[in-house]
Amino acid sequence: MNSDSGGTPVIFWKVPSIQTQAASKDHVRELEINVILTDQESTLEGLETARHLAHNLPARINLLAFQHVPLPFPLARPPVSVAFTQGLLVDLAQRGAQGQFETTVRLYLCRNRRRAMVQALKPQSIVIIGGRRRWWRNKEWELGRMLESSGCQVIHA
């Protein structure tokens, strides 16, 4: 992997729902709702918004985490262990989905978070970004503008 790689999914988990939904025979395309990890409280708000948006729809919720790996470290060996990050993300997904939806957790190890996000998200993706509401621009607002300019549909929670 080269040092300026945008990001590669290194971890892919599914946190199952408590409810089992019957498989549809007509192959209805699932709506994918992507929640970007910001901080714990804001991400939980984003997952709650995703739950409300996906209510009564054939939808899948994805929790996407982009972990920056500084240049002195190999991309596959970040300073914070992947196992530790995995535990935090799975716990967050379980609390956020509250057993109502299967939630997929994807961790991207990357040198450049923004480039990795643009590469990971398809145009027209629905993206939820949790964050505190402020009257001034903050990093979540700037992130949302960047994703909108790459073709994503952004919802601020």
PDB file of N, CA and C in Angstrom, residues 32-37 46 49-50 53 62 64 66 117 120-130 143-144 147-148 150-157:
ATOM      1  N   GLU A  32     -29.196   2.545   1.619  1.00  0.00           N
ATOM      2  CA  GLU A  32     -28.019   2.583   2.486  1.00  0.00           C
ATOM      3  C   GLU A  32     -27.922   3.954   3.121  1.00  0.00           C
ATOM      4  N   ILE A  33     -27.847   3.959   4.437  1.00  0.00           N
ATOM      5  CA  ILE A  33     -27.696   5.204   5.177  1.00  0.00           C
ATOM      6  C   ILE A  33     -26.352   5.129   5.879  1.00  0.00           C
ATOM      7  N   ASN A  34     -25.474   6.058   5.553  1.00  0.00           N
ATOM      8  CA  ASN A  34     -24.116   6.069   6.085  1.00  0.00           C
ATOM      9  C   ASN A  34     -24.000   7.112   7.181  1.00  0.00           C
ATOM     10  N   VAL A  35     -23.506   6.685   8.343  1.00  0.00           N
ATOM     11  CA  VAL A  35     -23.283   7.588   9.458  1.00  0.00           C
ATOM     12  C   VAL A  35     -21.774   7.693   9.642  1.00  0.00           C
ATOM     13  N   ILE A  36     -21.261   8.917   9.608  1.00  0.00           N
ATOM     14  CA  ILE A  36     -19.829   9.151   9.765  1.00  0.00           C
ATOM     15  C   ILE A  36     -19.517   9.304  11.253  1.00  0.00           C
ATOM     16  N   LEU A  37     -18.507   8.584  11.720  1.00  0.00           N
ATOM     17  CA  LEU A  37     -18.070   8.695  13.107  1.00  0.00           C
ATOM     18  C   LEU A  37     -17.442  10.067  13.326  1.00  0.00           C
ATOM     19  N   GLY A  46     -26.386  10.764  15.288  1.00  0.00           N
ATOM     20  CA  GLY A  46     -26.454  10.410  13.877  1.00  0.00           C
ATOM     21  C   GLY A  46     -27.100   9.052  13.665  1.00  0.00           C
ATOM     22  N   THR A  49     -30.826   9.398  14.177  1.00  0.00           N
ATOM     23  CA  THR A  49     -31.434   9.998  12.985  1.00  0.00           C
ATOM     24  C   THR A  49     -31.558   8.953  11.880  1.00  0.00           C
ATOM     25  N   ALA A  50     -30.537   8.123  11.722  1.00  0.00           N
ATOM     26  CA  ALA A  50     -30.578   7.056  10.711  1.00  0.00           C
ATOM     27  C   ALA A  50     -31.702   6.071  11.009  1.00  0.00           C
ATOM     28  N   LEU A  53     -34.943   7.707  10.028  1.00  0.00           N
ATOM     29  CA  LEU A  53     -35.036   7.803   8.575  1.00  0.00           C
ATOM     30  C   LEU A  53     -35.332   6.442   7.953  1.00  0.00           C
ATOM     31  N   ASN A  62     -24.894   1.984   7.819  1.00  0.00           N
ATOM     32  CA  ASN A  62     -23.448   1.774   7.844  1.00  0.00           C
ATOM     33  C   ASN A  62     -22.829   2.815   8.755  1.00  0.00           C
ATOM     34  N   LEU A  64     -19.392   4.423   9.464  1.00  0.00           N
ATOM     35  CA  LEU A  64     -18.088   4.528   8.820  1.00  0.00           C
ATOM     36  C   LEU A  64     -17.132   5.308   9.708  1.00  0.00           C
ATOM     37  N   PHE A  66     -13.090   6.647   9.931  1.00  0.00           N
ATOM     38  CA  PHE A  66     -11.870   6.894   9.171  1.00  0.00           C
ATOM     39  C   PHE A  66     -10.778   7.249  10.165  1.00  0.00           C
ATOM     40  N   MET A 117     -12.848   9.389   2.548  1.00  0.00           N
ATOM     41  CA  MET A 117     -14.309   9.497   2.563  1.00  0.00           C
ATOM     42  C   MET A 117     -14.862   9.609   1.153  1.00  0.00           C
ATOM     43  N   ALA A 120     -14.620   6.247  -0.464  1.00  0.00           N
ATOM     44  CA  ALA A 120     -15.469   5.209   0.131  1.00  0.00           C
ATOM     45  C   ALA A 120     -16.950   5.410  -0.180  1.00  0.00           C
ATOM     46  N   LEU A 121     -17.374   6.657  -0.351  1.00  0.00           N
ATOM     47  CA  LEU A 121     -18.791   6.956  -0.555  1.00  0.00           C
ATOM     48  C   LEU A 121     -19.087   7.170  -2.027  1.00  0.00           C
ATOM     49  N   LYS A 122     -20.112   6.498  -2.499  1.00  0.00           N
ATOM     50  CA  LYS A 122     -20.531   6.658  -3.893  1.00  0.00           C
ATOM     51  C   LYS A 122     -21.285   7.981  -4.043  1.00  0.00           C
ATOM     52  N   PRO A 123     -21.268   8.547  -5.247  1.00  0.00           N
ATOM     53  CA  PRO A 123     -22.109   9.735  -5.471  1.00  0.00           C
ATOM     54  C   PRO A 123     -23.574   9.390  -5.174  1.00  0.00           C
ATOM     55  N   GLN A 124     -24.305  10.336  -4.665  1.00  0.00           N
ATOM     56  CA  GLN A 124     -25.709  10.205  -4.268  1.00  0.00           C
ATOM     57  C   GLN A 124     -25.895   9.383  -2.992  1.00  0.00           C
ATOM     58  N   SER A 125     -24.807   9.054  -2.288  1.00  0.00           N
ATOM     59  CA  SER A 125     -24.928   8.346  -1.009  1.00  0.00           C
ATOM     60  C   SER A 125     -25.608   9.254   0.003  1.00  0.00           C
ATOM     61  N   ILE A 126     -26.410   8.642   0.861  1.00  0.00           N
ATOM     62  CA  ILE A 126     -27.018   9.383   1.963  1.00  0.00           C
ATOM     63  C   ILE A 126     -26.052   9.302   3.136  1.00  0.00           C
ATOM     64  N   VAL A 127     -25.640  10.470   3.631  1.00  0.00           N
ATOM     65  CA  VAL A 127     -24.645  10.546   4.689  1.00  0.00           C
ATOM     66  C   VAL A 127     -25.208  11.375   5.831  1.00  0.00           C
ATOM     67  N   ILE A 128     -25.095  10.837   7.042  1.00  0.00           N
ATOM     68  CA  ILE A 128     -25.521  11.575   8.231  1.00  0.00           C
ATOM     69  C   ILE A 128     -24.278  11.908   9.043  1.00  0.00           C
ATOM     70  N   ILE A 129     -24.171  13.183   9.406  1.00  0.00           N
ATOM     71  CA  ILE A 129     -23.049  13.645  10.218  1.00  0.00           C
ATOM     72  C   ILE A 129     -23.615  14.246  11.490  1.00  0.00           C
ATOM     73  N   GLY A 130     -23.272  13.658  12.606  1.00  0.00           N
ATOM     74  CA  GLY A 130     -23.714  14.189  13.892  1.00  0.00           C
ATOM     75  C   GLY A 130     -22.768  15.288  14.346  1.00  0.00           C
ATOM     76  N   LEU A 143     -17.095  19.333   6.807  1.00  0.00           N
ATOM     77  CA  LEU A 143     -17.076  17.973   6.274  1.00  0.00           C
ATOM     78  C   LEU A 143     -18.314  17.736   5.404  1.00  0.00           C
ATOM     79  N   GLY A 144     -19.467  18.176   5.882  1.00  0.00           N
ATOM     80  CA  GLY A 144     -20.707  18.043   5.116  1.00  0.00           C
ATOM     81  C   GLY A 144     -20.638  18.769   3.786  1.00  0.00           C
ATOM     82  N   LEU A 147     -18.444  16.745   1.407  1.00  0.00           N
ATOM     83  CA  LEU A 147     -19.132  15.558   0.900  1.00  0.00           C
ATOM     84  C   LEU A 147     -20.237  15.932  -0.083  1.00  0.00           C
ATOM     85  N   GLU A 148     -20.941  17.033   0.177  1.00  0.00           N
ATOM     86  CA  GLU A 148     -21.956  17.502  -0.775  1.00  0.00           C
ATOM     87  C   GLU A 148     -21.313  17.856  -2.115  1.00  0.00           C
ATOM     88  N   SER A 150     -18.860  16.465  -3.408  1.00  0.00           N
ATOM     89  CA  SER A 150     -18.472  15.231  -4.095  1.00  0.00           C
ATOM     90  C   SER A 150     -19.698  14.437  -4.535  1.00  0.00           C
ATOM     91  N   GLY A 151     -20.905  14.973  -4.299  1.00  0.00           N
ATOM     92  CA  GLY A 151     -22.122  14.346  -4.815  1.00  0.00           C
ATOM     93  C   GLY A 151     -22.956  13.602  -3.793  1.00  0.00           C
ATOM     94  N   CYS A 152     -22.594  13.664  -2.534  1.00  0.00           N
ATOM     95  CA  CYS A 152     -23.358  12.952  -1.480  1.00  0.00           C
ATOM     96  C   CYS A 152     -24.529  13.811  -1.015  1.00  0.00           C
ATOM     97  N   GLN A 153     -25.557  13.139  -0.502  1.00  0.00           N
ATOM     98  CA  GLN A 153     -26.701  13.800   0.109  1.00  0.00           C
ATOM     99  C   GLN A 153     -26.452  13.824   1.615  1.00  0.00           C
ATOM    100  N   VAL A 154     -26.207  14.978   2.199  1.00  0.00           N
ATOM    101  CA  VAL A 154     -25.767  15.077   3.583  1.00  0.00           C
ATOM    102  C   VAL A 154     -26.906  15.562   4.475  1.00  0.00           C
ATOM    103  N   ILE A 155     -27.050  14.896   5.614  1.00  0.00           N
ATOM    104  CA  ILE A 155     -28.014  15.292   6.643  1.00  0.00           C
ATOM    105  C   ILE A 155     -27.221  15.533   7.915  1.00  0.00           C
ATOM    106  N   HIS A 156     -27.413  16.696   8.527  1.00  0.00           N
ATOM    107  CA  HIS A 156     -26.744  17.002   9.784  1.00  0.00           C
ATOM    108  C   HIS A 156     -27.684  16.654  10.938  1.00  0.00           C
ATOM    109  N   ALA A 157     -27.175  15.883  11.882  1.00  0.00           N
ATOM    110  CA  ALA A 157     -27.988  15.463  13.026  1.00  0.00           C
ATOM    111  C   ALA A 157     -27.565  16.222  14.267  1.00  0.00           C
TER     112      ALA A 157
END
